[in-house]
Coordinates of C-alpha atoms in Angstrom, one line a residue:
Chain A
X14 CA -65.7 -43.0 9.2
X15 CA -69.5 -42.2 9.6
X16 CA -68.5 -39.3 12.3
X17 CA -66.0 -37.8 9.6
X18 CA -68.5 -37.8 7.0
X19 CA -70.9 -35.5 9.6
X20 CA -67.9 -32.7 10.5
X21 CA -67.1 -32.2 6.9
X22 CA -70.8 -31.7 5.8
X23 CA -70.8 -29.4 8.5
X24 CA -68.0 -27.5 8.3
X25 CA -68.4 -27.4 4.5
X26 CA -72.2 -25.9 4.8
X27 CA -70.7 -23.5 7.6
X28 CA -68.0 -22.1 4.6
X29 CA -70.5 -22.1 2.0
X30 CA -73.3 -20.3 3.7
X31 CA -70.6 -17.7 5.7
X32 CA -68.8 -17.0 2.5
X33 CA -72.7 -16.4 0.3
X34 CA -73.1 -14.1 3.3
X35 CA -69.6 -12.4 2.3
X36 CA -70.6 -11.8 -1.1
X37 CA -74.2 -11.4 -1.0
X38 CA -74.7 -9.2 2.5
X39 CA -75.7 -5.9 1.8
X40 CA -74.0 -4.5 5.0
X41 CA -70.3 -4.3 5.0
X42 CA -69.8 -5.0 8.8
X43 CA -71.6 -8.5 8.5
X44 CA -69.7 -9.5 5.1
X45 CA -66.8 -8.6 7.8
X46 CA -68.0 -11.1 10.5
X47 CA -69.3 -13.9 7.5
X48 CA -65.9 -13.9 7.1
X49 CA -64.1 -15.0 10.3
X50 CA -66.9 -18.1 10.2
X51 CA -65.3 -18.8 6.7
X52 CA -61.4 -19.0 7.9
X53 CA -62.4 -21.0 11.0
X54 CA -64.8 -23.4 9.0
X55 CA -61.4 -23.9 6.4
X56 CA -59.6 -24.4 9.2
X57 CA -61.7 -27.3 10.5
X58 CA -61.1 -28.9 7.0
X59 CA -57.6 -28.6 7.3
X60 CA -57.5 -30.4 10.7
X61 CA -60.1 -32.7 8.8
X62 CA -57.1 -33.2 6.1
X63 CA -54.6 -33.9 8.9
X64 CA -52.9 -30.1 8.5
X65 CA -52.9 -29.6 11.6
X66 CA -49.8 -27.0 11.5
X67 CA -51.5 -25.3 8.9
X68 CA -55.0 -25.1 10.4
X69 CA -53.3 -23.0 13.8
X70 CA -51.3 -21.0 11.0
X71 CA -54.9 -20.1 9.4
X72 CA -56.6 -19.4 12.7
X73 CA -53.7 -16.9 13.6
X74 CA -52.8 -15.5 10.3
X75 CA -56.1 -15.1 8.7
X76 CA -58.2 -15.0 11.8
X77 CA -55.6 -12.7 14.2
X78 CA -54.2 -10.7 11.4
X79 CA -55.8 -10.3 8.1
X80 CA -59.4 -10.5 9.2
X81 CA -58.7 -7.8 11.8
X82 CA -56.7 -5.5 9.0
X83 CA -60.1 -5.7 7.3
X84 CA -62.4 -4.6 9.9
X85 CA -59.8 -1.5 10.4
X86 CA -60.5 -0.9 6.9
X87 CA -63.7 -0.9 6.9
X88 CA -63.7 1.4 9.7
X89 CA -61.3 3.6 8.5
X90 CA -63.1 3.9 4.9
X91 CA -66.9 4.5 6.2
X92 CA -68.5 7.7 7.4
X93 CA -70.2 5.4 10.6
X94 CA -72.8 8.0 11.1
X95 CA -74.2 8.5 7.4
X96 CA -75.2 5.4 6.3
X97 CA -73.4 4.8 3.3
X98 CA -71.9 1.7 4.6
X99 CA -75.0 -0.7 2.4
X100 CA -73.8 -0.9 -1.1
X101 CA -75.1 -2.0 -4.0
X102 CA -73.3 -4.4 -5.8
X103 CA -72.8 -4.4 -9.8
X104 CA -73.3 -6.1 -13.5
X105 CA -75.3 -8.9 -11.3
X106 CA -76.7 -10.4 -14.5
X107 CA -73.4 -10.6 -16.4
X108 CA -71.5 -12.1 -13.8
X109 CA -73.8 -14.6 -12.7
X110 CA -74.1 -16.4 -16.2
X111 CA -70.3 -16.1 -16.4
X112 CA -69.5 -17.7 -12.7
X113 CA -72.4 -20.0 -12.7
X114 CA -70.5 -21.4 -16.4
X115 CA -66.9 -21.4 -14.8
X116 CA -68.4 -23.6 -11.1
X117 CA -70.3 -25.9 -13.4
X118 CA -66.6 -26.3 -15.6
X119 CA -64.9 -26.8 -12.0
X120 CA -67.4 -29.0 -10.5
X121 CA -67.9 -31.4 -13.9
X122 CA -63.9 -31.5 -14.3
X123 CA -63.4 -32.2 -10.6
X124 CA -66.1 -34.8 -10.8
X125 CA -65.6 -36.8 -14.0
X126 CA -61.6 -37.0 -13.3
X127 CA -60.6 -40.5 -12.3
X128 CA -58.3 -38.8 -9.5
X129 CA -55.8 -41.6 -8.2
X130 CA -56.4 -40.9 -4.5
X131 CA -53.7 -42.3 -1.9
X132 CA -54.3 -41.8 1.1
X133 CA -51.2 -41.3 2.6
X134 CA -52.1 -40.6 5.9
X135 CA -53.7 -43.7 7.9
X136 CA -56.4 -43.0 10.7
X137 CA -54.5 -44.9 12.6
X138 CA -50.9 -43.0 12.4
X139 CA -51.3 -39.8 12.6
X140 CA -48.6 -38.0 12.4
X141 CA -48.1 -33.7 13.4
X142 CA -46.7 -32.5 10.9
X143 CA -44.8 -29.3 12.6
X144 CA -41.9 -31.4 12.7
X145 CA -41.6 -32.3 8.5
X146 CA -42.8 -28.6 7.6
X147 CA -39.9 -27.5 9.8
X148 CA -37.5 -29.9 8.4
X149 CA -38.6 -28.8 4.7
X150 CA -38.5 -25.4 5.2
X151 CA -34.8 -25.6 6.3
X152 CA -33.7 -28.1 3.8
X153 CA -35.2 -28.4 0.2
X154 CA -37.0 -25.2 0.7
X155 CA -34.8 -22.7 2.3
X156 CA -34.7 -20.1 -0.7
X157 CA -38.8 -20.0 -0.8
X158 CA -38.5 -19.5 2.9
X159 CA -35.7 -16.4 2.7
X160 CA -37.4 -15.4 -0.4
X161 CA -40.6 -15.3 1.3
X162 CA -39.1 -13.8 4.7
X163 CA -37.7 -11.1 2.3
X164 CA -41.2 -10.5 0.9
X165 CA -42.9 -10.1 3.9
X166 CA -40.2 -7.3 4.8
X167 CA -40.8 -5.2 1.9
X168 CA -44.3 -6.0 1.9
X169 CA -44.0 -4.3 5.6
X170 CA -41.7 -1.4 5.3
X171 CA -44.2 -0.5 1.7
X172 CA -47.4 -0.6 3.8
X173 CA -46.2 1.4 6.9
X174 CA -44.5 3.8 3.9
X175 CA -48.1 4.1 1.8
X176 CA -50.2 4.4 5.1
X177 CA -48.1 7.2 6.4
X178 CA -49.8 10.7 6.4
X179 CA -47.9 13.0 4.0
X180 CA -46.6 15.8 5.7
X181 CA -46.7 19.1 3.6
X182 CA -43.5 20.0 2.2
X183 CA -41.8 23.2 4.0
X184 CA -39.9 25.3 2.1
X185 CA -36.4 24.1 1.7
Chain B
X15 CA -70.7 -46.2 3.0
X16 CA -70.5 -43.1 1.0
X17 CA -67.4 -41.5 2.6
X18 CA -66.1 -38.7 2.2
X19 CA -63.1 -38.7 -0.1
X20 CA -60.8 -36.1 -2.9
X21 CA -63.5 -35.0 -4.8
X22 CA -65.8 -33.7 -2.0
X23 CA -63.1 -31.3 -0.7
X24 CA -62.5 -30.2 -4.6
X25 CA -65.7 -29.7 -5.3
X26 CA -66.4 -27.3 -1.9
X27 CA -63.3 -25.4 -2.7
X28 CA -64.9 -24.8 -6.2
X29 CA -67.8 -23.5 -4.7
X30 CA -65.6 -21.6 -2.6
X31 CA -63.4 -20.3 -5.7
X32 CA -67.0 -19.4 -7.9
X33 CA -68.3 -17.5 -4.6
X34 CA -65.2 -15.2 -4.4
X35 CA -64.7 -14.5 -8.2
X36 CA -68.9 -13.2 -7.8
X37 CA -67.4 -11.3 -4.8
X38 CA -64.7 -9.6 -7.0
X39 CA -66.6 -8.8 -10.0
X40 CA -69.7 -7.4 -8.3
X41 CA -68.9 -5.8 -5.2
X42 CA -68.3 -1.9 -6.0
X43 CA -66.4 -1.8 -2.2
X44 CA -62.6 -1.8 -2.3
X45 CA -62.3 -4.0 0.6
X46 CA -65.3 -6.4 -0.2
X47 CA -63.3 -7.2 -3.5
X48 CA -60.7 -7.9 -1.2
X49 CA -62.6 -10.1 1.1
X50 CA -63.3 -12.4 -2.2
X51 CA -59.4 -12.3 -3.0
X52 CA -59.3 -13.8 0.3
X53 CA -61.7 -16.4 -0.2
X54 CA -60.0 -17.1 -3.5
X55 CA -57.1 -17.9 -1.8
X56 CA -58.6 -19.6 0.5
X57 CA -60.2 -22.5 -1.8
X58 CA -56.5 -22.7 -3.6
X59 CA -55.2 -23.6 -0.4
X60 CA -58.0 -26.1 0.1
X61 CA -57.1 -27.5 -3.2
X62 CA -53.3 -28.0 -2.3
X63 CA -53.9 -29.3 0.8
X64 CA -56.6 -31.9 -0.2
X65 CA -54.3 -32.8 -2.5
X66 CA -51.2 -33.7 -0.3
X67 CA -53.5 -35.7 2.0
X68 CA -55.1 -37.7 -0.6
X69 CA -52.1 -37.9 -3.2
X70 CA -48.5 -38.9 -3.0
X71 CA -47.4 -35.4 -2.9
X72 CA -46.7 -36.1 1.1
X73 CA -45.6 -32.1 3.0
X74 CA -45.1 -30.3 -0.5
X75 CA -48.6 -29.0 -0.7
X76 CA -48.8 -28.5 3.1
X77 CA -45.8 -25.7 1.7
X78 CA -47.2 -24.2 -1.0
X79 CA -50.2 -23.8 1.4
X80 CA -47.9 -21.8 3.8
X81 CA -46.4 -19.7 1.1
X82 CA -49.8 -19.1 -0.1
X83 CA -50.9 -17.7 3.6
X84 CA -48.0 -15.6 3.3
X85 CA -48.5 -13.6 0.5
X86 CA -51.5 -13.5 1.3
X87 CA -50.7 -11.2 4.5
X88 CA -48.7 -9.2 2.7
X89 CA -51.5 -8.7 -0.2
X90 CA -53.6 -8.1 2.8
X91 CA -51.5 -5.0 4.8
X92 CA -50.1 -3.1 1.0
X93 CA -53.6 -3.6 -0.4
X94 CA -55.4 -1.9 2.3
X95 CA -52.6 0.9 2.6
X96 CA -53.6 1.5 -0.9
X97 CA -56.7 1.6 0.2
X98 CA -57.0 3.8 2.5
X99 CA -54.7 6.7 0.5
X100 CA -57.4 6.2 -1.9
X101 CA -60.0 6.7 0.5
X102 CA -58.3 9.9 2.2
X103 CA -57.8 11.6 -2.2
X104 CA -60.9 10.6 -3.7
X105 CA -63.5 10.1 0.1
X106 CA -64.8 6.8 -1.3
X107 CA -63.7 3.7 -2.2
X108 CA -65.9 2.5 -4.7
X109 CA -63.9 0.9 -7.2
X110 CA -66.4 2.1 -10.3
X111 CA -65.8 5.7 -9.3
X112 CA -62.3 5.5 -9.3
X113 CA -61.3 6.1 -12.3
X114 CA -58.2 8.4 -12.3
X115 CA -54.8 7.9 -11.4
X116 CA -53.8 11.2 -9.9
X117 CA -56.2 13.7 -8.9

């Protein structure tokens, strides 16, 4: 259990230090880049947690799809050649106070909580778990799953329609 | 040995949650405050996940992790289409000078 102990301090420094570099970098592009460290770190703990279906889902949903939505945004949004792309952030003294009160609330509840911890998983059977997400999905959870196929139609047909270039209206 | 067990993954996805809501709140960029949603998200699906490894909740959180993933796509592609049609009416996307809803 000693070599589990090392990954998850590492990967759990990686996430911390990638995601300070999110919010604290003062250039856009490498808040961008902090943040594909970020999802793959997460994703290391959720192969850590025996997710392992879920840790591919992260790498090629937040890694192949969001994270690259993002860096069109940026790009789209910024003037590359005038420098504008460094911002200042905001109300730093305010919000510090406030977040640094909610973490300590998180961290003391999280830590003083007699949590009854099962581990359900053994190390020695491992299961994948492909095959029971696929046999919830189509069982106890099929209207989520429609629901949430639905969703990600509109969600789809909304973003191509509010992305579109208006055309100028001719006269009728 | 000091192993790692429940609490260490809850207390890195609270550090994960704290460092998103600064990102949120400070960041004047648009897409910055998204990039803290995401990380927001992110530590809630930590959360879920950690606990249907280490409780007897045995797939159902791998689930709500999944849904989670999914919305959070389709946060990703509407919010940045809103994005960008406020970028192209207002040339910036600094969420303290936006302060009108129709130009």
């Amino acid at each position: 259990m000693q070599m589990l102990d090392l990954i998850f301090y590492v990967f759990a420094l990686l996430i911390i230090f990638s995601a300070s570099v999110v919010v604290f970098a003062k250039n856009i592009i490498y808040s961008a880049f902090a943040l594909l460290f970020t999802f793959f770190g997460v994703a290391a703990i959720y192969v850590l947690l025996t997710a392992d279906f879920l840790a591919v889902t992260q790498l090629l949903i937040y890694v192949g799809g969001i994270l690259v939505l993002m860096l069109f945004g940026v790009m789209l949004t910024h003037k590359l050649i005038s420098v504008d792309i460094a911002v200042k952030p905001m109300r730093i003294l305010p919000a510090t106070i406030i977040i640094a009160m909610i973490a300590g609330t998180l961290i003391g509840i999280f830590t003083t909580t007699q949590w009854k911890s099962v581990e359900s998983f053994n190390g020695n059977q491992i299961k994948t778990t492909t095959n029971l997400i696929g046999e919830a999905f189509l069982t106890a959870y099929l209207l989520p799953f429609e629901v949430a196929s639905v969703v990600l139609l509109v969600a789809l047909i909304g973003a191509a329609l509010l992305a579109r270039r208006e055309k100028p209206k001719n006269n009728v | 040995m000091f192993s790692v067990g429940l609490t260490h993954y809850l207390v890195l996805s609270a550090i994960l949650f704290s460092l998103g809501l600064f990102g949120v709140v400070t960041r004047r960029n648009a897409i910055l405050v998204l990039m803290g949603i995401e990380l927001i998200l992110n530590s809630a699906n930590i959360n879920f996940i950690a606990f249907s490894h280490y409780g007897k909740l045995n797939i159902d959180g791998q689930l709500a992790a999944v849904f989670v993933i999914i919305l959070a796509a389709a946060e990703a592609a509407v919010a940045l289409a809103i994005v960008l049609n406020i970028y192209k009416t207002f040339q910036t996307v600094n969420v303290d000078e936006i302060n009108k809803l129709k130009e």
